Structures are given as structure tokens and as C-alpha cells.
PDB file of C-alpha atoms in Angstrom:
ATOM      1  CA  MET A  12     -35.039 -26.809 -35.606  1.00 44.00           C
ATOM      2  CA  SER A  13     -33.484 -24.719 -32.836  1.00 44.00           C
ATOM      3  CA  VAL A  14     -35.114 -21.788 -31.221  1.00 45.00           C
ATOM      4  CA  VAL A  15     -32.822 -18.788 -30.705  1.00 45.00           C
ATOM      5  CA  PRO A  16     -33.979 -15.803 -28.628  1.00 47.00           C
ATOM      6  CA  ALA A  17     -34.331 -12.534 -30.431  1.00 46.00           C
ATOM      7  CA  GLY A  18     -31.115 -10.563 -30.736  1.00 45.00           C
ATOM      8  CA  ILE A  19     -28.870 -13.615 -30.205  1.00 46.00           C
ATOM      9  CA  GLY A  20     -27.247 -15.594 -32.982  1.00 48.00           C
ATOM     10  CA  THR A  21     -24.279 -17.826 -33.575  1.00 47.00           C
ATOM     11  CA  ASP A  22     -21.439 -17.531 -36.018  1.00 49.00           C
ATOM     12  CA  ASP A  23     -19.857 -20.399 -37.955  1.00 48.00           C
ATOM     13  CA  ARG A  24     -17.652 -21.308 -34.959  1.00 48.00           C
ATOM     14  CA  GLY A  25     -20.600 -21.727 -32.596  1.00 47.00           C
ATOM     15  CA  VAL A  26     -19.900 -18.612 -30.563  1.00 46.00           C
ATOM     16  CA  ASP A  27     -22.945 -16.749 -29.314  1.00 47.00           C
ATOM     17  CA  ILE A  28     -23.401 -13.151 -30.375  1.00 45.00           C
ATOM     18  CA  GLU A  29     -25.554 -10.830 -28.281  1.00 44.00           C
ATOM     19  CA  SER A  30     -26.271  -8.103 -30.759  1.00 42.00           C
ATOM     20  CA  ASP A  31     -28.802  -6.125 -28.723  1.00 44.00           C
ATOM     21  CA  ALA A  32     -27.071  -6.377 -25.353  1.00 46.00           C
ATOM     22  CA  VAL A  33     -23.470  -5.622 -26.253  1.00 48.00           C
ATOM     23  CA  ALA A  34     -23.471  -4.043 -29.682  1.00 48.00           C
ATOM     24  CA  PRO A  35     -22.261  -0.412 -29.557  1.00 49.00           C
ATOM     25  CA  GLU A  36     -24.363   2.142 -31.389  1.00 50.00           C
ATOM     26  CA  GLY A  37     -23.645   2.040 -35.092  1.00 50.00           C
ATOM     27  CA  GLY A  38     -21.132  -0.771 -34.679  1.00 49.00           C
ATOM     28  CA  SER A  39     -20.898  -4.540 -34.898  1.00 48.00           C
ATOM     29  CA  PRO A  40     -21.732  -6.752 -31.915  1.00 49.00           C
ATOM     30  CA  ARG A  41     -18.962  -8.181 -29.740  1.00 51.00           C
ATOM     31  CA  ARG A  42     -18.611 -11.921 -29.404  1.00 49.00           C
ATOM     32  CA  ARG A  43     -19.121 -13.508 -25.989  1.00 48.00           C
ATOM     33  CA  ARG A  44     -18.831 -17.068 -24.798  1.00 49.00           C
ATOM     34  CA  ARG A  45     -21.938 -18.860 -23.574  1.00 51.00           C
ATOM     35  CA  GLY A  46     -20.928 -18.191 -19.967  1.00 51.00           C
ATOM     36  CA  GLY A  47     -20.989 -14.437 -20.556  1.00 53.00           C
ATOM     37  CA  ARG A  48     -17.194 -13.987 -20.421  1.00 54.00           C
ATOM     38  CA  PRO A  49     -15.319 -12.229 -23.241  1.00 54.00           C
ATOM     39  CA  VAL A  50     -13.520 -14.448 -25.755  1.00 51.00           C
ATOM     40  CA  GLY A  51     -10.086 -13.278 -24.587  1.00 58.00           C
ATOM     41  CA  GLY A  52     -10.821 -13.788 -20.894  1.00 73.00           C
ATOM     42  CA  ALA A  53      -9.359 -17.292 -20.629  1.00 82.00           C
ATOM     43  CA  THR A  54      -6.141 -16.299 -22.423  1.00 85.00           C
ATOM     44  CA  ALA A  55      -5.696 -13.249 -20.226  1.00 83.00           C
ATOM     45  CA  SER A  56      -6.240 -15.336 -17.099  1.00 84.00           C
ATOM     46  CA  VAL A  57      -3.637 -17.893 -18.194  1.00 87.00           C
ATOM     47  CA  LEU A  58      -1.098 -15.153 -18.925  1.00 88.00           C
ATOM     48  CA  LEU A  59      -1.722 -13.418 -15.610  1.00 85.00           C
ATOM     49  CA  TRP A  60      -1.437 -16.629 -13.601  1.00 87.00           C
ATOM     50  CA  THR A  61       1.759 -17.519 -15.476  1.00 88.00           C
ATOM     51  CA  TYR A  62       3.240 -14.122 -14.675  1.00 87.00           C
ATOM     52  CA  ALA A  63       2.180 -14.487 -11.026  1.00 83.00           C
ATOM     53  CA  ALA A  64       3.857 -17.906 -10.824  1.00 84.00           C
ATOM     54  CA  PHE A  65       7.160 -16.528 -12.171  1.00 86.00           C
ATOM     55  CA  ALA A  66       6.929 -13.533  -9.830  1.00 83.00           C
ATOM     56  CA  LEU A  67       6.424 -15.806  -6.812  1.00 85.00           C
ATOM     57  CA  VAL A  68       9.472 -17.990  -7.530  1.00 86.00           C
ATOM     58  CA  PRO A  69      12.040 -15.615  -5.892  1.00 85.00           C
ATOM     59  CA  LEU A  70       9.743 -15.168  -2.885  1.00 86.00           C
ATOM     60  CA  LEU A  71       9.330 -18.925  -2.448  1.00 88.00           C
ATOM     61  CA  LEU A  72      13.090 -19.460  -2.766  1.00 86.00           C
ATOM     62  CA  MET A  73      13.696 -16.803  -0.119  1.00 88.00           C
ATOM     63  CA  VAL A  74      11.225 -18.391   2.304  1.00 89.00           C
ATOM     64  CA  SER A  75      12.455 -21.950   1.731  1.00 88.00           C
ATOM     65  CA  SER A  76      16.108 -20.925   2.121  1.00 86.00           C
ATOM     66  CA  SER A  77      15.351 -19.234   5.439  1.00 86.00           C
ATOM     67  CA  PHE A  78      14.308 -22.608   6.916  1.00 89.00           C
ATOM     68  CA  ARG A  79      17.615 -24.273   6.066  1.00 86.00           C
ATOM     69  CA  THR A  80      21.028 -24.221   7.682  1.00 82.00           C
ATOM     70  CA  ASN A  81      23.885 -22.261   6.212  1.00 79.00           C
ATOM     71  CA  ALA A  82      25.843 -25.456   5.494  1.00 82.00           C
ATOM     72  CA  ASP A  83      22.928 -26.899   3.521  1.00 81.00           C
ATOM     73  CA  LEU A  84      22.607 -23.707   1.475  1.00 81.00           C
ATOM     74  CA  ILE A  85      26.264 -23.782   0.560  1.00 80.00           C
ATOM     75  CA  SER A  86      26.274 -27.476  -0.406  1.00 80.00           C
ATOM     76  CA  ASP A  87      22.859 -27.495  -2.166  1.00 77.00           C
ATOM     77  CA  PRO A  88      21.523 -23.966  -2.852  1.00 77.00           C
ATOM     78  CA  LEU A  89      18.229 -25.138  -4.412  1.00 78.00           C
ATOM     79  CA  GLY A  90      17.506 -28.050  -2.113  1.00 76.00           C
ATOM     80  CA  ALA A  91      14.268 -28.627  -0.224  1.00 77.00           C
ATOM     81  CA  PRO A  92      13.972 -27.137   3.288  1.00 78.00           C
ATOM     82  CA  TRP A  93      13.732 -30.460   5.114  1.00 80.00           C
ATOM     83  CA  PRO A  94      14.091 -30.938   7.989  1.00 81.00           C
ATOM     84  CA  LEU A  95      12.925 -27.423   8.874  1.00 83.00           C
ATOM     85  CA  SER A  96      15.439 -25.370  10.817  1.00 83.00           C
ATOM     86  CA  PHE A  97      14.511 -22.199  12.748  1.00 88.00           C
ATOM     87  CA  ASP A  98      18.069 -21.412  13.790  1.00 86.00           C
ATOM     88  CA  ALA A  99      18.361 -18.638  11.202  1.00 87.00           C
ATOM     89  CA  TYR A 100      15.256 -16.877  12.549  1.00 90.00           C
ATOM     90  CA  ARG A 101      16.485 -17.133  16.139  1.00 89.00           C
ATOM     91  CA  GLU A 102      19.848 -15.717  15.145  1.00 87.00           C
ATOM     92  CA  ALA A 103      18.348 -12.853  13.120  1.00 88.00           C
ATOM     93  CA  TRP A 104      15.722 -11.992  15.746  1.00 91.00           C
ATOM     94  CA  THR A 105      18.087 -11.946  18.734  1.00 86.00           C
ATOM     95  CA  ALA A 106      21.729 -11.652  17.682  1.00 83.00           C
ATOM     96  CA  GLY A 107      20.843  -9.579  14.634  1.00 84.00           C
ATOM     97  CA  SER A 108      18.618  -7.168  16.652  1.00 87.00           C
ATOM     98  CA  PHE A 109      15.714  -7.654  14.259  1.00 90.00           C
ATOM     99  CA  ALA A 110      13.308  -7.486  17.192  1.00 91.00           C
ATOM    100  CA  THR A 111      14.470  -3.886  17.785  1.00 93.00           C
ATOM    101  CA  TYR A 112      14.428  -2.987  14.094  1.00 94.00           C
ATOM    102  CA  PHE A 113      10.969  -4.477  13.667  1.00 94.00           C
ATOM    103  CA  GLY A 114       9.584  -2.518  16.613  1.00 94.00           C
ATOM    104  CA  ASN A 115      11.088   0.734  15.315  1.00 95.00           C
ATOM    105  CA  SER A 116       9.656   0.210  11.830  1.00 95.00           C
ATOM    106  CA  LEU A 117       6.235  -0.641  13.218  1.00 94.00           C
ATOM    107  CA  MET A 118       6.216   2.409  15.496  1.00 95.00           C
ATOM    108  CA  VAL A 119       7.329   4.857  12.802  1.00 96.00           C
ATOM    109  CA  THR A 120       5.158   3.447  10.008  1.00 96.00           C
ATOM    110  CA  LEU A 121       1.915   3.073  11.953  1.00 95.00           C
ATOM    111  CA  GLY A 122       2.363   6.481  13.568  1.00 95.00           C
ATOM    112  CA  ALA A 123       3.030   8.223  10.254  1.00 96.00           C
ATOM    113  CA  VAL A 124       0.129   6.512   8.466  1.00 95.00           C
ATOM    114  CA  ALA A 125      -2.288   7.287  11.317  1.00 95.00           C
ATOM    115  CA  ILE A 126      -1.318  10.964  11.528  1.00 96.00           C
ATOM    116  CA  SER A 127      -1.310  11.614   7.774  1.00 94.00           C
ATOM    117  CA  THR A 128      -4.597   9.765   7.213  1.00 94.00           C
ATOM    118  CA  ALA A 129      -6.352  11.598  10.054  1.00 94.00           C
ATOM    119  CA  VAL A 130      -5.134  15.022   8.930  1.00 94.00           C
ATOM    120  CA  ALA A 131      -5.858  14.325   5.262  1.00 93.00           C
ATOM    121  CA  THR A 132      -9.369  13.013   6.002  1.00 94.00           C
ATOM    122  CA  MET A 133     -10.424  16.166   7.817  1.00 93.00           C
ATOM    123  CA  ALA A 134      -8.716  18.446   5.287  1.00 92.00           C
ATOM    124  CA  SER A 135     -10.242  16.573   2.333  1.00 92.00           C
ATOM    125  CA  TYR A 136     -13.746  16.823   3.777  1.00 92.00           C
ATOM    126  CA  ALA A 137     -13.376  20.578   4.232  1.00 90.00           C
ATOM    127  CA  LEU A 138     -11.952  21.023   0.736  1.00 90.00           C
ATOM    128  CA  ALA A 139     -14.682  18.887  -0.855  1.00 89.00           C
ATOM    129  CA  ARG A 140     -17.515  20.784   0.841  1.00 86.00           C
ATOM    130  CA  GLY A 141     -15.998  24.280   0.722  1.00 82.00           C
ATOM    131  CA  ARG A 142     -17.510  26.720  -1.757  1.00 81.00           C
ATOM    132  CA  SER A 143     -15.099  29.634  -1.341  1.00 81.00           C
ATOM    133  CA  ARG A 144     -12.242  30.275  -3.725  1.00 84.00           C
ATOM    134  CA  VAL A 145      -9.903  30.011  -0.741  1.00 86.00           C
ATOM    135  CA  PHE A 146     -10.620  26.279  -0.585  1.00 83.00           C
ATOM    136  CA  ARG A 147      -9.592  25.914  -4.229  1.00 85.00           C
ATOM    137  CA  TRP A 148      -6.307  27.674  -3.492  1.00 89.00           C
ATOM    138  CA  LEU A 149      -5.717  25.475  -0.473  1.00 85.00           C
ATOM    139  CA  GLU A 150      -6.389  22.358  -2.534  1.00 84.00           C
ATOM    140  CA  SER A 151      -3.893  23.516  -5.151  1.00 85.00           C
ATOM    141  CA  LEU A 152      -1.380  24.111  -2.368  1.00 85.00           C
ATOM    142  CA  PHE A 153      -1.845  20.575  -1.076  1.00 85.00           C
ATOM    143  CA  LEU A 154      -1.607  19.056  -4.551  1.00 83.00           C
ATOM    144  CA  SER A 155       1.571  20.995  -5.314  1.00 83.00           C
ATOM    145  CA  GLY A 156       3.263  18.654  -2.842  1.00 81.00           C
ATOM    146  CA  LEU A 157       2.831  15.855  -5.394  1.00 83.00           C
ATOM    147  CA  MET A 158       4.993  17.585  -7.984  1.00 84.00           C
ATOM    148  CA  LEU A 159       8.276  17.343  -6.067  1.00 81.00           C
ATOM    149  CA  PRO A 160       9.624  14.006  -4.791  1.00 84.00           C
ATOM    150  CA  ILE A 161      10.227  14.193  -1.060  1.00 86.00           C
ATOM    151  CA  HIS A 162      13.704  12.693  -1.377  1.00 86.00           C
ATOM    152  CA  LEU A 163      14.884  15.813  -3.199  1.00 87.00           C
ATOM    153  CA  ALA A 164      14.290  17.763   0.009  1.00 88.00           C
ATOM    154  CA  ILE A 165      16.659  15.636   2.073  1.00 91.00           C
ATOM    155  CA  LEU A 166      19.130  18.475   2.755  1.00 91.00           C
ATOM    156  CA  PRO A 167      16.531  21.071   3.868  1.00 92.00           C
ATOM    157  CA  ILE A 168      14.865  18.450   6.058  1.00 92.00           C
ATOM    158  CA  PHE A 169      18.202  17.493   7.607  1.00 93.00           C
ATOM    159  CA  PHE A 170      19.116  21.104   8.461  1.00 93.00           C
ATOM    160  CA  LEU A 171      15.595  21.783   9.748  1.00 92.00           C
ATOM    161  CA  PHE A 172      15.639  18.735  12.019  1.00 93.00           C
ATOM    162  CA  ASP A 173      19.158  19.564  13.166  1.00 92.00           C
ATOM    163  CA  GLY A 174      18.014  23.047  14.161  1.00 92.00           C
ATOM    164  CA  ILE A 175      15.005  21.866  16.173  1.00 92.00           C
ATOM    165  CA  GLY A 176      16.718  18.869  17.769  1.00 90.00           C
ATOM    166  CA  LEU A 177      14.930  16.048  15.914  1.00 91.00           C
ATOM    167  CA  ILE A 178      18.021  14.353  14.486  1.00 92.00           C
ATOM    168  CA  ASP A 179      18.276  10.749  15.725  1.00 92.00           C
ATOM    169  CA  SER A 180      14.614  10.872  16.775  1.00 92.00           C
ATOM    170  CA  ARG A 181      11.951   8.360  15.805  1.00 93.00           C
ATOM    171  CA  LEU A 182       9.337  11.041  16.489  1.00 94.00           C
ATOM    172  CA  GLY A 183      10.970  13.357  13.971  1.00 93.00           C
ATOM    173  CA  LEU A 184      11.097  10.588  11.375  1.00 94.00           C
ATOM    174  CA  THR A 185       7.414   9.813  12.011  1.00 95.00           C
ATOM    175  CA  LEU A 186       6.373  13.461  11.609  1.00 94.00           C
ATOM    176  CA  MET A 187       8.383  13.800   8.402  1.00 94.00           C
ATOM    177  CA  TYR A 188       6.734  10.729   6.870  1.00 95.00           C
ATOM    178  CA  ALA A 189       3.297  11.916   8.019  1.00 94.00           C
ATOM    179  CA  ALA A 190       3.744  15.325   6.423  1.00 92.00           C
ATOM    180  CA  SER A 191       5.042  13.850   3.168  1.00 91.00           C
ATOM    181  CA  GLY A 192       1.962  11.616   2.862  1.00 91.00           C
ATOM    182  CA  VAL A 193      -0.672  14.335   3.260  1.00 92.00           C
ATOM    183  CA  PRO A 194      -0.699  15.594  -0.395  1.00 91.00           C
ATOM    184  CA  PHE A 195      -1.353  12.141  -1.871  1.00 91.00           C
ATOM    185  CA  SER A 196      -3.988  11.349   0.752  1.00 91.00           C
ATOM    186  CA  VAL A 197      -5.769  14.661   0.176  1.00 92.00           C
ATOM    187  CA  PHE A 198      -5.728  14.069  -3.583  1.00 90.00           C
ATOM    188  CA  VAL A 199      -7.463  10.694  -3.225  1.00 88.00           C
ATOM    189  CA  LEU A 200      -9.877  11.461  -0.400  1.00 91.00           C
ATOM    190  CA  THR A 201     -11.113  14.788  -1.772  1.00 90.00           C
ATOM    191  CA  THR A 202     -12.345  13.030  -4.902  1.00 87.00           C
ATOM    192  CA  PHE A 203     -14.231  10.471  -2.831  1.00 88.00           C
ATOM    193  CA  PHE A 204     -15.887  13.041  -0.584  1.00 90.00           C
ATOM    194  CA  ARG A 205     -17.082  15.002  -3.622  1.00 88.00           C
ATOM    195  CA  GLN A 206     -18.854  11.895  -4.923  1.00 87.00           C
ATOM    196  CA  LEU A 207     -20.979  11.622  -1.772  1.00 88.00           C
ATOM    197  CA  PRO A 208     -24.350  13.423  -1.925  1.00 88.00           C
ATOM    198  CA  GLU A 209     -24.711  16.411   0.373  1.00 86.00           C
ATOM    199  CA  GLU A 210     -28.254  15.291   1.234  1.00 88.00           C
ATOM    200  CA  LEU A 211     -26.760  12.736   3.640  1.00 87.00           C
ATOM    201  CA  GLU A 212     -25.256  15.467   5.786  1.00 85.00           C
ATOM    202  CA  GLU A 213     -28.374  17.616   5.559  1.00 86.00           C
ATOM    203  CA  ALA A 214     -30.526  14.714   6.761  1.00 89.00           C
ATOM    204  CA  ALA A 215     -28.159  14.067   9.665  1.00 87.00           C
ATOM    205  CA  LEU A 216     -28.209  17.720  10.702  1.00 87.00           C
ATOM    206  CA  LEU A 217     -31.995  17.784  10.551  1.00 87.00           C
ATOM    207  CA  ASP A 218     -32.060  14.752  12.853  1.00 86.00           C
ATOM    208  CA  GLY A 219     -30.078  16.679  15.441  1.00 85.00           C
ATOM    209  CA  ALA A 220     -26.520  15.537  14.702  1.00 85.00           C
ATOM    210  CA  THR A 221     -23.672  18.006  14.970  1.00 87.00           C
ATOM    211  CA  ALA A 222     -21.337  18.709  12.054  1.00 85.00           C
ATOM    212  CA  TRP A 223     -18.651  16.543  13.678  1.00 88.00           C
ATOM    213  CA  GLN A 224     -21.080  13.648  14.225  1.00 88.00           C
ATOM    214  CA  ALA A 225     -22.259  13.845  10.599  1.00 88.00           C
ATOM    215  CA  PHE A 226     -18.649  13.750   9.457  1.00 89.00           C
ATOM    216  CA  TRP A 227     -17.423  10.989  11.778  1.00 90.00           C
ATOM    217  CA  ARG A 228     -20.457   8.669  11.848  1.00 89.00           C
ATOM    218  CA  ILE A 229     -21.797   9.061   8.306  1.00 88.00           C
ATOM    219  CA  MET A 230     -19.207  10.414   5.881  1.00 90.00           C
ATOM    220  CA  VAL A 231     -16.063   8.659   7.118  1.00 90.00           C
ATOM    221  CA  PRO A 232     -17.565   5.115   6.992  1.00 89.00           C
ATOM    222  CA  LEU A 233     -18.679   5.775   3.412  1.00 89.00           C
ATOM    223  CA  VAL A 234     -15.100   6.475   2.289  1.00 88.00           C
ATOM    224  CA  ARG A 235     -13.629   3.466   4.110  1.00 87.00           C
ATOM    225  CA  PRO A 236     -12.335   1.859   0.861  1.00 85.00           C
ATOM    226  CA  ALA A 237     -10.498   5.072   0.050  1.00 88.00           C
ATOM    227  CA  LEU A 238      -9.062   5.230   3.567  1.00 90.00           C
ATOM    228  CA  ALA A 239      -7.796   1.660   3.251  1.00 87.00           C
ATOM    229  CA  THR A 240      -6.257   2.446  -0.133  1.00 87.00           C
ATOM    230  CA  VAL A 241      -4.532   5.551   1.193  1.00 90.00           C
ATOM    231  CA  ALA A 242      -3.261   3.713   4.276  1.00 91.00           C
ATOM    232  CA  VAL A 243      -1.794   0.829   2.270  1.00 89.00           C
ATOM    233  CA  PHE A 244      -0.211   3.069  -0.348  1.00 89.00           C
ATOM    234  CA  ARG A 245       1.442   5.063   2.431  1.00 91.00           C
ATOM    235  CA  PHE A 246       2.418   2.047   4.552  1.00 93.00           C
ATOM    236  CA  VAL A 247       4.455   0.318   1.849  1.00 92.00           C
ATOM    237  CA  PRO A 248       6.894   3.130   0.889  1.00 93.00           C
ATOM    238  CA  ILE A 249       7.422   4.137   4.527  1.00 95.00           C
ATOM    239  CA  TRP A 250       8.103   0.537   5.580  1.00 94.00           C
ATOM    240  CA  ASN A 251      10.579   0.069   2.720  1.00 93.00           C
ATOM    241  CA  ASP A 252      12.266   3.483   2.876  1.00 93.00           C
ATOM    242  CA  PHE A 253      16.022   3.402   3.376  1.00 93.00           C
ATOM    243  CA  LEU A 254      17.291   6.949   2.744  1.00 92.00           C
ATOM    244  CA  PHE A 255      15.621   8.988   5.489  1.00 94.00           C
ATOM    245  CA  PRO A 256      16.317   6.555   8.363  1.00 94.00           C
ATOM    246  CA  LEU A 257      19.924   6.317   7.193  1.00 93.00           C
ATOM    247  CA  VAL A 258      20.350  10.106   7.155  1.00 93.00           C
ATOM    248  CA  LEU A 259      18.211  11.135  10.138  1.00 93.00           C
ATOM    249  CA  LEU A 260      19.011   8.328  12.597  1.00 93.00           C
ATOM    250  CA  ARG A 261      22.355   7.870  14.325  1.00 91.00           C
ATOM    251  CA  ARG A 262      22.152   5.071  16.892  1.00 91.00           C
ATOM    252  CA  GLU A 263      21.664   1.471  15.857  1.00 90.00           C
ATOM    253  CA  GLU A 264      18.931   0.850  18.453  1.00 91.00           C
ATOM    254  CA  LYS A 265      16.745   3.338  16.560  1.00 93.00           C
ATOM    255  CA  TYR A 266      17.286   1.892  13.086  1.00 94.00           C
ATOM    256  CA  THR A 267      14.312   0.714  11.042  1.00 94.00           C
ATOM    257  CA  LEU A 268      14.290  -2.608   9.191  1.00 93.00           C
ATOM    258  CA  PRO A 269      15.809  -1.500   5.834  1.00 93.00           C
ATOM    259  CA  VAL A 270      18.815   0.148   7.519  1.00 93.00           C
ATOM    260  CA  GLY A 271      19.105  -2.632  10.088  1.00 91.00           C
ATOM    261  CA  LEU A 272      18.985  -5.252   7.344  1.00 90.00           C
ATOM    262  CA  THR A 273      21.838  -3.531   5.525  1.00 89.00           C
ATOM    263  CA  THR A 274      23.890  -3.439   8.724  1.00 88.00           C
ATOM    264  CA  PHE A 275      23.123  -7.092   9.421  1.00 88.00           C
ATOM    265  CA  PHE A 276      24.054  -8.102   5.873  1.00 84.00           C
ATOM    266  CA  GLY A 277      27.384  -6.296   6.160  1.00 82.00           C
ATOM    267  CA  GLU A 278      28.192  -8.219   9.356  1.00 80.00           C
ATOM    268  CA  ASN A 279      26.896 -11.588   8.104  1.00 76.00           C
ATOM    269  CA  ALA A 280      27.674 -11.551   4.394  1.00 74.00           C
ATOM    270  CA  THR A 281      28.364 -15.291   4.319  1.00 77.00           C
ATOM    271  CA  ASN A 282      25.584 -16.352   6.697  1.00 83.00           C
ATOM    272  CA  TYR A 283      23.048 -16.766   3.933  1.00 84.00           C
ATOM    273  CA  ALA A 284      20.357 -18.500   5.976  1.00 87.00           C
ATOM    274  CA  ALA A 285      20.256 -15.677   8.532  1.00 88.00           C
ATOM    275  CA  VAL A 286      20.129 -13.060   5.769  1.00 89.00           C
ATOM    276  CA  PHE A 287      17.196 -14.855   4.134  1.00 90.00           C
ATOM    277  CA  ALA A 288      15.460 -15.010   7.510  1.00 90.00           C
ATOM    278  CA  GLY A 289      15.935 -11.256   7.909  1.00 90.00           C
ATOM    279  CA  LEU A 290      14.447 -10.686   4.462  1.00 91.00           C
ATOM    280  CA  VAL A 291      11.416 -12.795   5.349  1.00 91.00           C
ATOM    281  CA  ILE A 292      10.903 -10.876   8.598  1.00 91.00           C
ATOM    282  CA  THR A 293      11.012  -7.635   6.618  1.00 91.00           C
ATOM    283  CA  THR A 294       8.591  -8.860   3.944  1.00 91.00           C
ATOM    284  CA  VAL A 295       5.950 -10.706   5.994  1.00 90.00           C
ATOM    285  CA  PRO A 296       4.079  -7.574   7.251  1.00 90.00           C
ATOM    286  CA  LEU A 297       3.607  -6.332   3.687  1.00 89.00           C
ATOM    287  CA  VAL A 298       2.246  -9.689   2.522  1.00 87.00           C
ATOM    288  CA  ILE A 299      -0.171  -9.870   5.455  1.00 88.00           C
ATOM    289  CA  LEU A 300      -1.304  -6.301   4.814  1.00 86.00           C
ATOM    290  CA  PHE A 301      -2.130  -6.979   1.173  1.00 82.00           C
ATOM    291  CA  LEU A 302      -3.888 -10.243   1.977  1.00 82.00           C
ATOM    292  CA  PHE A 303      -6.240  -8.567   4.442  1.00 80.00           C
ATOM    293  CA  ALA A 304      -6.714  -5.287   2.565  1.00 75.00           C
ATOM    294  CA  THR A 305      -7.081  -6.552  -1.016  1.00 73.00           C
ATOM    295  CA  LYS A 306     -10.860  -6.081  -1.193  1.00 72.00           C
ATOM    296  CA  GLN A 307     -10.696  -2.589   0.243  1.00 67.00           C
ATOM    297  CA  ILE A 308      -7.862  -1.621  -2.112  1.00 67.00           C
ATOM    298  CA  VAL A 309      -9.738  -2.856  -5.185  1.00 68.00           C
ATOM    299  CA  ALA A 310     -12.917  -1.104  -4.054  1.00 64.00           C
ATOM    300  CA  GLY A 311     -11.011   2.099  -3.449  1.00 59.00           C
ATOM    301  CA  LEU A 312      -9.212   2.048  -6.808  1.00 59.00           C
ATOM    302  CA  THR A 313     -12.309   1.146  -8.864  1.00 60.00           C
ATOM    303  CA  ALA A 314     -14.885   3.369  -7.120  1.00 57.00           C
ATOM    304  CA  GLY A 315     -16.370   5.853  -9.517  1.00 48.00           C
ATOM    305  CA  MET A 316     -15.258   3.940 -12.634  1.00 48.00           C
ATOM    306  CA  SER A 317     -18.721   2.496 -13.290  1.00 46.00           C
ATOM    307  CA  LYS A 318     -22.022   4.309 -13.533  1.00 40.00           C
TER     308      LYS A 318
END
């Protein structure tokens, strides 16, 4: 004779049913496995890992091909990268000017993300705490920037930059990217600031902190997951953007990686190993960014979803 705790039973397949804990009001209980995981959890995990494996195949082929010689790639395209050869990386980094392209991309992307995140953080805090109708109008003005893709404004931006002397300028490209990222950043950060209780600021002010100290030392650390999410979601499209550097930059020494990679591919169309090495150099920063920022991204995207 088995003893079963109240509210828990088993069906004819031996699956535990927690009627009190998981049954919705007026409905039938949901089945759970003994470990507490939903019945479909294992199937979903298998499907997701299978999809991930197929998605990683092109990336692994790209990396393995970059460590081979061009002759080996032509004779055996799917062969193993052994012995490892770094000639393609040396050629891409020096002869292909990828060191210059990489530095330009890093300068433009980090500068744009830093400027847009800083401006959006301060603006979002003011909009979240403002009580006047003017703040609502300003928020609507910021959010209106999300309704029009920035690439549709390429001609006005070109003529504007031409008039103020910012054509063929990495500073101009950085400022353009920074301005285009403010609406999205304000949209995300304003929601996070509104979820924070105002009592935290009131307590800080009573303890003698200034408004800036309350903002910088208390409120900003609390929205760190949102800041990481905003930074990553702005970093990726700027790093990968091809159109604006192509239109706004003139000299090759100022090209970013996407434009430089296109130029390099046109000059080395049959040097497959060097092209693969250039692709790896372009992709590695994004992979590293996601590996280090995954927890912050997940926390930022899921905050506020549970009570």
C-alpha cells in the first residue's frame, strides 16, 4: 500500500499529477514529471539542441577552412584542418588591411554605443520620473523614431553631412549611429526605470545624496541588465552595417569591416582561405560579446515577466 501526499496522484502511465499546485481555477491539472519538469520539456530540448547543431555547422566550416591553405581547400573542400595553417590570417590581417578595418569598426561601434546608451539612460530616467504632460510628449517624440527605418533617411543624412563637412569622417559615422540608437534605448530603459520604486530615491535624498548621486549610484546599477541588453542590441547592427559606411566613407583606410571585407573579397575572389579568415575576424567579436553578456541579456529581456 503506497502513501501518496494529498493533492498528488498518478495516472495509468505513472505520471505524477499535482492537482493543487498546478491546476488552474476551474480547469484540469497539468501533468508534470517526477523531477518537476513539464512533459514536453525533454522533446523541446532535443529539438532546440538539434537546431543549434545545424545552425553551428556553417560557422564550424568557416572556422576550420580558415586554418587551411588555399591549395588544400581547392583539392579537398571539406577536409580536416590539419596541420593548422595561420597563413590566411597573416595575409588577411596585414596584406588585406584587416587590422585597419578592425580598428575602425571598434572605434565607431564602441563610440556610438557609449554615446547612445549614456544619452538614453539620462533621458529615460527623466521621462520615467516626470509627471508633466511635456514629458509624455517628449517620450512620444523619442518613440516616433522607431517607426521609420534609419536606412530610409540615407539621402537626407548624406546631404546633411556633406553640408557640415562630415563626409568621409569616422566621427560623423559614430554620431549618426549614436543618434539612430537613442529611440530604441529610450523605449527599453524607460520601462525599466518605471518599475523601480521611487522610495529608493527618496531614501537616498534623505540620507544626504544629491539627485545625480541617487541616479548614478542607486538607479543605474539597478537597470544594469537593461543597459547590457541595449548595448548588445545596438552593437550588433552597427558592427554589421554595410550601407552607411559605404555611402559616407571615401578612403579605404577609414573603411569598417563589412565594407573592407567586400573590398578584400573582390581582390581575392579565389583566395578562399584568406576570405574565410577575414570572415572569422569579423565574426569573433560578436561571438565573444554574446558569450560574456548572455546572462545580462536574458535578465534584461525577461525582467518584469514574472510577478
